[in-house]
Amino acid sequence: MSSHYEAPIREPLVLGEKSYHDITMDIVKPIEGKANKNWYIAFGIALTAFLWGVGCILYTIGTGIGVWGLNKNIGWAWDITNFVWWVGIGHAGTLISAVLLLFRQKWRMAINRSAEAMTIFAVFQAGLFPLIHMGRPWNGYWVLPIPNQFGSLWVNFNSPLLWDVFAISTYLSVSLVFWWTGLLPDFAMIRDRAVKPFQKKIYALLSFGWSGRAKDWQRFEEVSLVLAGLATPLVLSVHTIVSMDFATSINPGWHSTIFPPYFVAGAIFSGFAMVQTLLGIMRKVSNLENYITRLHVEYMNIVIIVTGGIVAVAYASEFFIAWYTGSPYENYTYMSVGAATGPYGWAFWSLILFNIAIPQLLWITKVRRSFIWSFIISIAINIGMWFERFDIIAIVLSKGHLPSTWTRFEPTFVDVGVFVGTIGFFFVLFLLYARTFPVIAQAEVKTIMKSSGEHYKQLRDGKNEH
Amino acid sequence: MSTNKVIHALYNDDDVLMDAVKTVKEANHHIEEVFTPFPVHGLDKLLGLPHTRLAICAFIYGLCGLSFAIWMTNYMMIEDWPQDIGGKPNFAWVYNMPAFVPIMFELTVFFAAHLMVITFYMRSRLWPFKEAENPDPRTTDDIFLMEIPVEDNEEELTALLNTTNAVEIKVIEKH
């Protein structure tokens, strides 16, 4: 047992007296069982929101972008806000599966599967917005560098918007194969247990014929490690490039060299908040209390405090620099006295309240280790991070260089509908995932049972005393 | 030599399996295959499996991606249709290069990741509609299975395996 040693001072990551088979049973329970009434209610609400969003998207495409609240000055508002918000949410999944793998953090194993699912579903939502905003989404393939009928007029590789195309599609596809490769042994486990022929066929198809040979596992671990190494700079690059959509423009308030690190920190901040929100519900609904423990919640909250702190410092320096320039124009950027007291003051203060003030509660150990408080604070951060993007975009654009052009952005019901629709779509996907996928990487959790399982730790520590 | 006969020894614990592999190896028997529900660390070394070269493949694939990105940006932006975009120099690739760094990086990662995973799937024979080859369905749950070919030494092997705390020992005719 010596090879499974872990310091007794470390809290266990898997609670209860569990055998390998118990883990299997816990993970397949939601898949082999029937959904309860709450699941159907939640799915119904999500589906309704999604269909409402589809209606609004069709209306936008049929009539034109004019149905949004955009005007001459504010040429993009909710669409790009939502795009950045959704991409940011995706970041936690890759951070958990890639960065924490490189740092050998065992606690990631209970949450990486769901966090990666969240990443992929969130990036789907994000990808919708640029596509809709094109106005003619059937021409969406024009962003690809393919020979065309316009005398081979190529895409512009100097443009951050095109970098975004490459970054987001690489990010989505690499996250997807990373996720799927990790899923193969777990799909195989469900396949080998399935009794219904149809279910067996489906999971046999999904598991790609995984057999679990020693050589397969050796390659599996190598591939996971190399993918983690590739995905780590990738995840940092994605939000860096998203921030360059703003930072490479010559607009004061956007033309800021701290945008890349600040956006990446913000993305991880919001992503972990969304993981807290989703897993806070999921651990209850899917009976995963023994796998997603207070310790997991606390660790995630620590990441939230750190990244939230980076974001707060970024806000402070933006505010200071805007004031320090002495330029009257800078007094109307999103982090300025003008913004705090202007017509968008409510959005400014929402940002401060939800993103800076409320997360400070996490310094208190009791709050940090409380499921309900973590859940409430995570909702606040989700709202706060949406306001961050809205402020950066709408406040900056609302006050142009010529005061006579100053204007405001008022969302129409279509703006709201599309946003609500993507939230619905996200939850439709996540709820389906929770019923059909192994929501915890059970093969990986089994590897840490002997080192970090509560029962094994007690056995070992008891022995050490004598 | 009755080559089609194999012994399946089943274990319900990874540590017991490791000890068993050691015992069988020390008795100079060939272990054909081990099926496990999760990666057992050190098992590949114990079985004498050579280290996988997938990481080297990924590096080479990444270089291919980088070269492709350089070729593509040069062909499209410099040679085929040079344009003055924001006053950025378009007469030589190196002068315009800083703007292409994100593309070069993303394509490096794209090629390295996807081609490595495809190589892994091909080498380990994993693809949709592929039949699984684990001999016992419990090996994806909590059973560890060691497969040893029998060469007129069935009794000797069974006796040896009986000392290794196996939960089940089966002699099977492979077709």
XYZ file of C-alpha atoms in Angstrom:
641
model
C 0.000 0.000 0.000
C 2.986 2.281 0.322
C 2.722 3.422 -3.288
C -0.711 4.872 -2.526
C 0.539 6.998 0.331
C -0.917 10.438 0.796
C -0.323 12.672 3.809
C -3.015 12.094 6.455
C -3.428 15.857 6.780
C -4.953 15.985 3.300
C -8.709 15.715 3.307
C -10.141 12.758 1.383
C -11.480 13.441 -2.111
C -13.914 10.517 -2.199
C -16.115 10.040 0.818
C -17.609 6.849 2.186
C -16.574 3.227 2.125
C -16.458 2.647 -1.621
C -15.200 -0.220 -3.723
C -14.388 0.140 -7.422
C -17.736 -1.428 -8.227
C -19.566 1.088 -6.015
C -18.092 3.898 -8.091
C -19.362 2.221 -11.251
C -22.818 1.897 -9.731
C -22.921 5.534 -8.597
C -21.964 6.803 -12.047
C -24.337 4.641 -14.087
C -27.313 5.242 -11.807
C -28.627 8.362 -13.566
C -28.060 6.708 -16.960
C -29.723 3.379 -16.251
C -32.484 4.842 -14.098
C -35.454 6.939 -15.131
C -35.542 10.723 -15.030
C -37.619 12.214 -12.258
C -40.230 14.955 -12.474
C -37.757 17.741 -11.670
C -35.613 16.792 -14.625
C -38.591 16.995 -16.959
C -39.633 20.358 -15.524
C -36.119 21.757 -15.907
C -35.850 20.320 -19.407
C -39.238 21.783 -20.340
C -38.215 25.263 -19.209
C -34.852 25.051 -20.998
C -36.472 23.773 -24.173
C -39.062 26.561 -24.136
C -36.325 29.170 -23.725
C -34.349 27.531 -26.510
C -37.306 27.513 -28.901
C -38.024 31.159 -28.075
C -34.406 31.889 -28.941
C -34.702 29.974 -32.215
C -37.750 32.099 -33.055
C -35.829 35.298 -32.330
C -32.855 34.126 -34.384
C -35.110 33.295 -37.333
C -36.772 36.693 -37.004
C -33.345 38.371 -36.988
C -32.187 36.498 -40.059
C -35.485 36.956 -41.889
C -35.823 40.667 -41.217
C -32.247 41.822 -40.636
C -29.967 42.980 -37.843
C -32.129 46.111 -37.568
C -34.446 44.236 -35.240
C -31.736 44.513 -32.595
C -31.273 47.690 -30.610
C -28.088 48.649 -32.476
C -27.505 52.138 -33.841
C -24.870 54.051 -35.746
C -22.493 54.324 -32.792
C -23.161 51.074 -31.032
C -22.682 48.640 -33.877
C -22.408 45.614 -31.645
C -23.684 45.229 -28.141
C -25.491 42.224 -26.716
C -24.279 39.864 -29.403
C -20.589 40.457 -28.731
C -21.246 40.717 -24.980
C -22.891 37.324 -25.039
C -20.186 35.917 -27.297
C -17.395 36.936 -24.925
C -19.431 35.850 -21.901
C -20.000 32.368 -23.286
C -16.417 31.923 -24.473
C -15.228 33.010 -21.030
C -17.452 30.479 -19.311
C -15.892 27.784 -21.415
C -12.440 28.469 -20.018
C -12.878 26.702 -16.702
C -13.379 23.331 -18.369
C -10.060 23.401 -20.168
C -8.321 24.880 -17.165
C -9.575 22.048 -14.968
C -8.808 19.280 -17.439
C -5.527 20.611 -18.802
C -3.803 22.964 -16.371
C -4.789 21.017 -13.268
C -3.664 17.797 -14.958
C -0.226 19.294 -15.524
C -0.150 20.355 -11.872
C -1.214 16.834 -10.828
C -4.252 18.068 -8.938
C -6.284 14.999 -8.094
C -9.392 16.946 -7.175
C -9.937 17.795 -10.825
C -11.043 14.206 -11.512
C -14.459 14.608 -9.907
C -15.319 17.717 -11.893
C -13.362 17.622 -15.148
C -15.953 15.697 -17.183
C -18.806 18.091 -16.445
C -16.579 21.138 -16.716
C -15.414 20.035 -20.169
C -18.999 19.363 -21.204
C -19.817 22.870 -20.046
C -16.897 24.219 -22.107
C -18.080 22.571 -25.277
C -21.720 23.558 -24.819
C -20.722 27.130 -23.936
C -18.508 27.469 -27.006
C -21.457 26.306 -29.144
C -23.476 29.227 -27.778
C -20.574 31.620 -28.274
C -20.113 30.537 -31.875
C -23.742 31.298 -32.670
C -23.387 35.034 -32.085
C -20.792 35.975 -34.723
C -22.662 33.722 -37.129
C -25.999 35.453 -36.510
C -24.385 38.869 -36.534
C -23.131 38.219 -40.050
C -26.761 38.801 -41.030
C -26.375 36.235 -43.790
C -25.209 33.160 -41.885
C -25.315 31.018 -45.018
C -22.192 32.957 -46.063
C -20.486 31.969 -42.830
C -17.984 29.829 -44.697
C -16.432 33.032 -46.077
C -14.338 33.195 -42.913
C -12.439 30.117 -44.066
C -9.333 30.494 -46.233
C -10.714 28.575 -49.210
C -10.376 29.369 -52.921
C -13.503 31.190 -54.026
C -15.317 32.743 -56.948
C -14.141 36.286 -56.189
C -10.801 35.843 -57.940
C -9.427 34.168 -54.832
C -9.810 37.160 -52.560
C -8.428 35.621 -49.406
C -9.393 36.184 -45.810
C -7.427 38.817 -43.915
C -4.885 37.181 -41.631
C -4.054 40.573 -40.110
C -7.454 40.811 -38.476
C -8.093 39.736 -34.868
C -11.587 38.707 -35.918
C -10.065 36.085 -38.187
C -7.636 35.035 -35.462
C -10.772 34.462 -33.427
C -12.138 32.120 -36.087
C -8.980 30.044 -35.902
C -8.684 30.232 -32.117
C -12.287 29.323 -31.350
C -12.494 26.500 -33.866
C -9.176 25.019 -32.707
C -10.309 25.396 -29.119
C -13.687 23.783 -29.713
C -12.359 20.866 -31.732
C -9.394 20.145 -29.446
C -11.606 20.336 -26.346
C -14.011 17.961 -28.037
C -11.411 15.266 -28.797
C -9.848 15.694 -25.352
C -13.268 15.166 -23.802
C -14.141 12.248 -26.041
C -10.845 10.443 -25.517
C -11.404 10.621 -21.776
C -14.947 9.363 -22.255
C -13.974 6.178 -24.135
C -13.243 3.971 -21.059
C -16.368 5.257 -19.323
C -18.576 4.628 -22.342
C -17.018 1.161 -22.500
C -17.994 0.589 -18.873
C -21.631 1.471 -19.622
C -21.546 -0.644 -22.793
C -20.337 -3.700 -20.880
C -23.083 -3.313 -18.297
C -25.959 -2.482 -20.639
C -28.740 -5.066 -20.882
C -31.051 -3.321 -23.328
C -29.814 -4.141 -26.858
C -30.377 -0.616 -28.181
C -28.497 0.972 -25.300
C -25.667 -1.520 -25.751
C -25.409 -0.684 -29.456
C -25.319 3.048 -28.820
C -22.623 2.842 -26.146
C -20.634 0.320 -28.200
C -20.646 2.875 -30.996
C -19.683 5.739 -28.683
C -16.900 3.797 -26.964
C -15.076 3.107 -30.271
C -14.475 -0.475 -29.134
C -12.363 0.478 -26.122
C -10.975 -2.690 -24.492
C -8.602 -1.388 -21.818
C -5.380 -3.200 -22.729
C -2.241 -2.237 -20.850
C -0.829 -0.679 -24.031
C -4.056 1.261 -24.646
C -3.830 2.746 -21.162
C -0.186 3.645 -21.652
C -1.057 5.517 -24.840
C -4.187 6.959 -23.246
C -2.177 8.538 -20.442
C 0.468 9.867 -22.810
C -2.172 11.376 -25.093
C -3.931 12.972 -22.110
C -0.687 14.499 -20.923
C 0.327 15.861 -24.337
C -3.194 17.159 -25.008
C -3.082 18.908 -21.629
C 0.242 20.446 -22.593
C -1.222 21.652 -25.891
C -4.524 22.807 -24.406
C -2.893 24.916 -21.703
C -1.388 27.549 -24.018
C -4.451 27.130 -26.228
C -6.876 28.154 -23.499
C -4.740 31.178 -22.678
C -4.535 32.090 -26.354
C -8.279 31.940 -26.937
C -9.297 34.680 -24.568
C -6.146 36.624 -25.383
C -7.295 36.716 -28.979
C -10.871 37.530 -27.946
C -9.504 40.485 -25.993
C -7.540 41.552 -29.083
C -10.862 42.089 -30.859
C -10.956 45.150 -28.620
C -7.333 45.787 -27.742
C -6.086 46.088 -31.343
C -8.719 48.688 -32.161
C -7.845 52.351 -31.728
C -10.783 53.100 -29.472
C -9.879 54.611 -26.068
C -11.153 52.276 -23.365
C -10.418 49.316 -25.587
C -6.905 50.070 -26.783
C -5.354 48.654 -23.651
C -2.336 46.414 -23.315
C -3.587 44.796 -20.095
C -6.610 43.353 -21.874
C -5.174 39.901 -22.683
C -4.152 38.811 -19.138
C -7.127 40.602 -17.652
C -9.572 38.878 -20.006
C -8.009 35.468 -19.408
C -8.298 35.906 -15.634
C -11.884 37.096 -16.045
C -12.687 34.109 -18.225
C -11.398 31.648 -15.643
C -13.206 33.599 -12.933
C -16.552 33.345 -14.743
C -15.916 29.786 -15.867
C -15.352 28.536 -12.352
C -18.449 30.411 -11.234
C -20.477 28.539 -13.848
C -18.918 25.227 -12.779
C -19.989 26.000 -9.191
C -23.499 26.811 -10.382
C -23.868 23.641 -12.436
C -22.206 21.239 -10.025
C -24.006 22.765 -7.059
C -27.216 21.497 -8.619
C -25.784 18.347 -10.145
C -24.236 16.908 -6.996
C -27.689 16.959 -5.415
C -29.725 15.803 -8.403
C -27.379 13.000 -9.462
C -26.436 11.986 -5.884
C -22.757 12.800 -6.278
C -22.272 14.180 -2.776
C -19.511 11.657 -2.090
C -17.507 12.738 -5.128
C -18.063 16.487 -5.269
C -17.295 17.402 -1.703
C -16.828 20.542 0.358
C -13.130 20.287 -0.425
C -13.798 20.492 -4.171
C -16.023 23.504 -3.619
C -13.377 25.158 -1.484
C -10.617 24.585 -4.039
C -12.759 26.063 -6.793
C -13.561 29.039 -4.584
C -9.859 29.613 -4.039
C -9.346 29.766 -7.808
C -12.255 32.213 -7.939
C -10.678 34.459 -5.280
C -7.319 34.490 -7.087
C -8.678 35.198 -10.571
C -11.270 37.594 -9.144
C -8.430 39.437 -7.448
C -6.555 39.747 -10.736
C -9.686 41.128 -12.351
C -10.205 43.613 -9.506
C -6.633 44.862 -9.836
C -7.160 45.215 -13.593
C -10.280 47.315 -12.999
C -8.404 49.465 -10.518
C -5.521 50.113 -12.914
C -7.915 50.871 -15.777
C -9.707 53.340 -13.534
C -6.495 54.945 -12.339
C -4.927 55.217 -15.778
C -8.101 56.686 -17.248
C -8.033 59.400 -14.597
C -4.257 59.863 -14.759
C -4.218 60.630 -18.502
C -6.160 63.793 -17.816
C -7.878 63.290 -21.163
C -11.552 64.235 -20.986
C -12.334 61.436 -23.404
C -10.990 58.878 -20.960
C -13.537 60.108 -18.462
C -16.176 58.307 -20.501
C -14.576 54.887 -20.772
C -16.110 51.988 -18.872
C -13.840 52.405 -15.849
C -14.052 56.080 -15.031
C -15.856 58.603 -12.862
C -17.921 59.507 -15.913
C -19.122 55.943 -16.266
C -19.889 55.621 -12.561
C -22.031 58.744 -12.537
C -23.357 58.653 -16.102
C -26.472 57.116 -17.596
C -24.893 53.651 -17.382
C -24.008 54.099 -13.721
C -26.304 51.213 -12.791
C -24.333 48.884 -15.082
C -21.052 50.174 -13.675
C -22.129 49.618 -10.075
C -23.609 46.212 -10.878
C -20.178 45.226 -12.118
C -18.482 46.480 -8.953
C -21.043 44.842 -6.690
C -21.305 41.436 -8.362
C -17.715 41.034 -9.513
C -15.661 42.659 -6.785
C -17.707 43.160 -3.607
C -19.700 39.923 -3.315
C -16.843 37.490 -4.172
C -14.834 38.942 -1.243
C -17.114 36.939 1.036
C -15.112 33.904 -0.072
C -12.232 34.977 2.156
C -14.317 33.637 5.037
C -13.630 29.921 5.423
C -17.212 29.143 6.413
C -18.595 30.799 3.288
C -15.946 29.206 1.089
C -16.863 25.743 2.317
C -20.608 26.271 2.197
C -22.488 24.769 -0.722
C -25.358 27.219 -0.645
C -23.149 30.315 -0.310
C -20.873 29.124 -3.094
C -23.936 28.671 -5.263
C -25.305 32.146 -4.529
C -21.925 33.818 -5.044
C -21.388 31.916 -8.288
C -24.671 33.289 -9.642
C -23.557 36.790 -8.665
C -20.279 36.324 -10.558
C -22.090 35.042 -13.641
C -24.139 38.244 -13.640
C -21.132 40.427 -12.824
C -19.027 39.026 -15.645
C -21.833 39.632 -18.112
C -21.932 43.256 -16.980
C -18.163 43.527 -17.390
C -18.435 42.747 -21.088
C -21.554 44.892 -21.495
C -19.816 47.831 -19.824
C -16.673 47.511 -21.917
C -18.718 47.428 -25.097
C -21.782 49.597 -24.585
C -20.397 52.299 -22.289
C -17.298 52.860 -24.412
C -19.282 53.017 -27.644
C -22.067 55.166 -26.243
C -19.786 58.194 -25.815
C -17.944 58.796 -29.069
C -15.482 61.591 -29.866
C -18.291 63.892 -31.026
C -20.716 64.697 -28.184
C -23.584 65.264 -30.612
C -23.390 61.576 -31.554
C -23.686 60.377 -27.988
C -26.345 57.775 -27.753
C -27.493 54.801 -25.713
C -28.128 51.197 -26.395
C -31.591 49.869 -25.610
C -32.009 46.152 -26.168
C -35.113 45.028 -28.027
C -37.051 41.896 -27.177
C -35.070 40.150 -29.925
C -31.747 40.902 -28.205
C -33.123 39.514 -24.977
C -34.749 36.562 -26.722
C -31.576 35.446 -28.474
C -29.607 35.631 -25.224
C -32.257 33.762 -23.241
C -32.418 31.262 -26.095
C -28.719 30.471 -25.811
C -29.095 29.929 -22.054
C -31.956 27.557 -22.848
C -29.909 25.758 -25.511
C -27.016 25.422 -23.086
C -29.212 23.847 -20.429
C -30.960 21.583 -22.939
C -27.551 20.178 -23.877
C -26.373 19.964 -20.288
C -29.523 18.231 -19.054
C -29.328 15.683 -21.870
C -25.668 15.161 -21.049
C -26.465 14.579 -17.368
C -28.850 11.763 -18.312
C -26.802 9.962 -20.927
C -23.112 10.554 -20.228
C -20.919 9.316 -17.386
C -20.766 12.644 -15.552
C -17.668 11.755 -13.571
C -14.483 10.334 -15.072
C -14.968 7.089 -13.161
C -11.867 5.361 -14.564
C -9.730 8.228 -13.276
C -11.484 8.441 -9.915
C -10.786 4.744 -9.408
C -7.047 5.434 -9.707
C -7.080 7.807 -6.730
C -9.342 5.715 -4.509
C -6.482 4.121 -2.613
C -4.582 7.344 -2.094
C -7.436 9.784 -1.530
C -10.519 7.715 -0.671
C -11.809 8.331 2.830
C -12.020 4.654 3.731
C -8.524 3.787 2.538
C -7.068 6.823 4.269
C -8.649 5.787 7.562
C -7.341 2.243 7.178
C -3.832 3.459 6.435
C -3.707 6.168 9.093
C -5.028 3.720 11.663
C -2.185 1.374 10.756
C 0.437 4.092 10.960
C -0.443 4.896 14.540
C 0.522 1.436 15.811
C 2.142 -26.539 -29.265
C -1.542 -25.977 -28.680
C -1.258 -22.286 -29.406
C -4.941 -21.381 -29.247
C -5.311 -22.127 -25.568
C -5.032 -19.249 -23.110
C -5.474 -18.892 -19.390
C -7.472 -15.980 -18.050
C -6.624 -15.063 -14.488
C -9.009 -12.533 -12.964
C -8.178 -10.240 -10.036
C -10.264 -7.755 -8.131
C -7.496 -5.462 -6.941
C -4.770 -3.557 -8.770
C -2.096 -4.252 -6.154
C -2.840 -7.985 -6.217
C -2.646 -7.863 -10.012
C 0.745 -6.151 -9.892
C 2.100 -8.808 -7.536
C 0.670 -11.516 -9.774
C 2.296 -10.014 -12.862
C 5.582 -9.953 -10.988
C 5.204 -13.605 -9.967
C 4.332 -14.748 -13.481
C 7.180 -12.736 -14.980
C 9.676 -14.142 -12.470
C 8.592 -17.665 -13.421
C 9.497 -16.731 -17.000
C 6.050 -16.998 -18.521
C 4.883 -14.792 -21.338
C 1.943 -12.528 -20.507
C -0.025 -11.952 -23.682
C -2.278 -9.150 -22.469
C -3.642 -7.442 -19.369
C -7.061 -5.781 -19.382
C -7.759 -3.250 -16.636
C -10.685 -0.941 -15.836
C -8.362 2.011 -15.214
C -4.703 2.854 -15.797
C -2.580 0.946 -13.285
C 0.621 2.881 -12.795
C 3.807 0.947 -13.381
C 2.020 -1.933 -15.111
C 3.465 -1.093 -18.534
C 7.001 -1.115 -17.115
C 6.389 -4.405 -15.337
C 5.087 -5.967 -18.535
C 8.107 -4.657 -20.402
C 6.059 -2.567 -22.824
C 8.223 -0.106 -24.748
C 7.485 3.552 -24.111
C 4.926 5.053 -26.484
C 6.222 7.428 -29.167
C 2.976 9.378 -29.514
C 4.501 12.492 -27.944
C 7.240 12.509 -30.589
C 4.551 12.165 -33.259
C 2.709 15.125 -31.757
C 5.860 17.240 -31.954
C 6.379 16.363 -35.617
C 2.704 17.015 -36.388
C 3.024 20.375 -34.662
C 5.976 21.273 -36.886
C 3.873 20.311 -39.914
C 1.093 22.615 -38.682
C 3.539 25.464 -38.186
C 5.027 24.982 -41.659
C 1.557 24.851 -43.176
C 0.579 28.096 -41.426
C 3.736 29.827 -42.705
C 3.155 28.581 -46.227
C -0.533 29.531 -46.165
C -0.099 33.057 -44.819
C 2.772 33.693 -47.233
C 0.867 32.398 -50.234
C -2.420 34.141 -49.478
C -1.276 37.454 -48.019
C 2.059 38.058 -49.767
C 2.195 36.186 -53.071
C -1.282 35.615 -54.435
C -3.108 38.811 -53.529
C -1.052 41.325 -51.515
C -3.164 44.114 -50.025
C -2.418 47.203 -47.974
C -4.289 46.506 -44.758
C -3.823 49.126 -42.068
C -0.491 50.070 -43.615
C 1.044 46.755 -42.664
C 3.965 45.821 -44.906
C 2.896 43.225 -47.458
C 5.969 42.879 -49.647
C 7.784 40.368 -47.448
C 6.391 37.726 -45.143
C 8.802 38.481 -42.282
C 7.619 42.090 -42.015
C 3.989 41.031 -41.800
C 4.835 38.034 -39.588
C 3.852 39.455 -36.156
C 0.233 39.611 -37.299
C 0.400 35.947 -38.278
C 1.683 34.645 -34.935
C -1.815 33.751 -33.641
C -2.559 31.788 -36.824
C 0.802 30.005 -36.662
C 0.216 29.091 -33.040
C -3.351 27.882 -33.513
C -2.507 25.713 -36.519
C 0.463 24.198 -34.679
C -1.837 23.152 -31.851
C -4.595 22.076 -34.237
C -2.333 19.757 -36.230
C -0.470 18.387 -33.210
C -3.598 17.609 -31.199
C -5.804 16.151 -33.899
C -3.203 14.129 -35.752
C -1.872 12.727 -32.476
C -5.344 11.639 -31.393
C -6.019 10.118 -34.820
C -2.696 8.258 -34.599
C -3.647 7.008 -31.137
C -7.040 5.800 -32.369
C -5.462 4.031 -35.354
C -2.696 2.402 -33.322
C -5.009 1.243 -30.567
C -7.645 0.295 -33.131
C -10.370 2.563 -31.831
C -13.079 3.855 -34.129
C -16.864 3.909 -34.419
C -18.405 0.440 -34.953
C -15.209 -1.259 -33.799
C -16.024 -4.382 -31.768
C -14.636 -4.342 -28.246
C -12.096 -7.052 -27.526
C -12.035 -7.300 -23.751
C -12.776 -10.972 -23.007
C -14.855 -10.296 -19.886
C -17.327 -7.405 -19.549
C -16.301 -6.915 -15.923
C -12.857 -5.660 -16.976
C -14.312 -2.202 -17.556
C -15.851 -2.207 -14.087
C -13.659 -3.649 -11.322
C -11.957 -6.801 -12.636
C -8.343 -7.007 -13.824
C -7.677 -9.773 -16.329
C -4.338 -11.329 -17.232
C -4.124 -13.459 -20.373
C -1.341 -16.053 -20.614
C -0.876 -18.362 -23.614
C -0.725 -22.078 -22.754
C 2.011 -24.221 -24.264
C 1.622 -27.687 -22.752
C 2.107 -26.228 -19.320
C -1.489 -25.772 -18.266
C -1.158 -27.441 -14.894
C 2.046 -25.675 -13.982
C 0.512 -22.303 -14.901
C -2.709 -22.972 -13.026
C -0.758 -23.963 -9.950
C 1.326 -20.811 -10.164
C -1.703 -18.596 -10.658
C -3.461 -20.242 -7.734
C -0.776 -18.789 -5.491
C -1.462 -15.224 -6.727
C -4.873 -14.672 -5.109
C -6.768 -14.703 -8.389
C -10.544 -14.635 -7.967
C -11.076 -16.753 -11.077
C -8.844 -18.855 -13.328
C -10.216 -20.015 -16.653
C -8.647 -21.982 -19.487
C -10.099 -20.803 -22.756
C -9.846 -21.997 -26.332
C -9.299 -18.922 -28.505
C -10.538 -19.059 -32.051
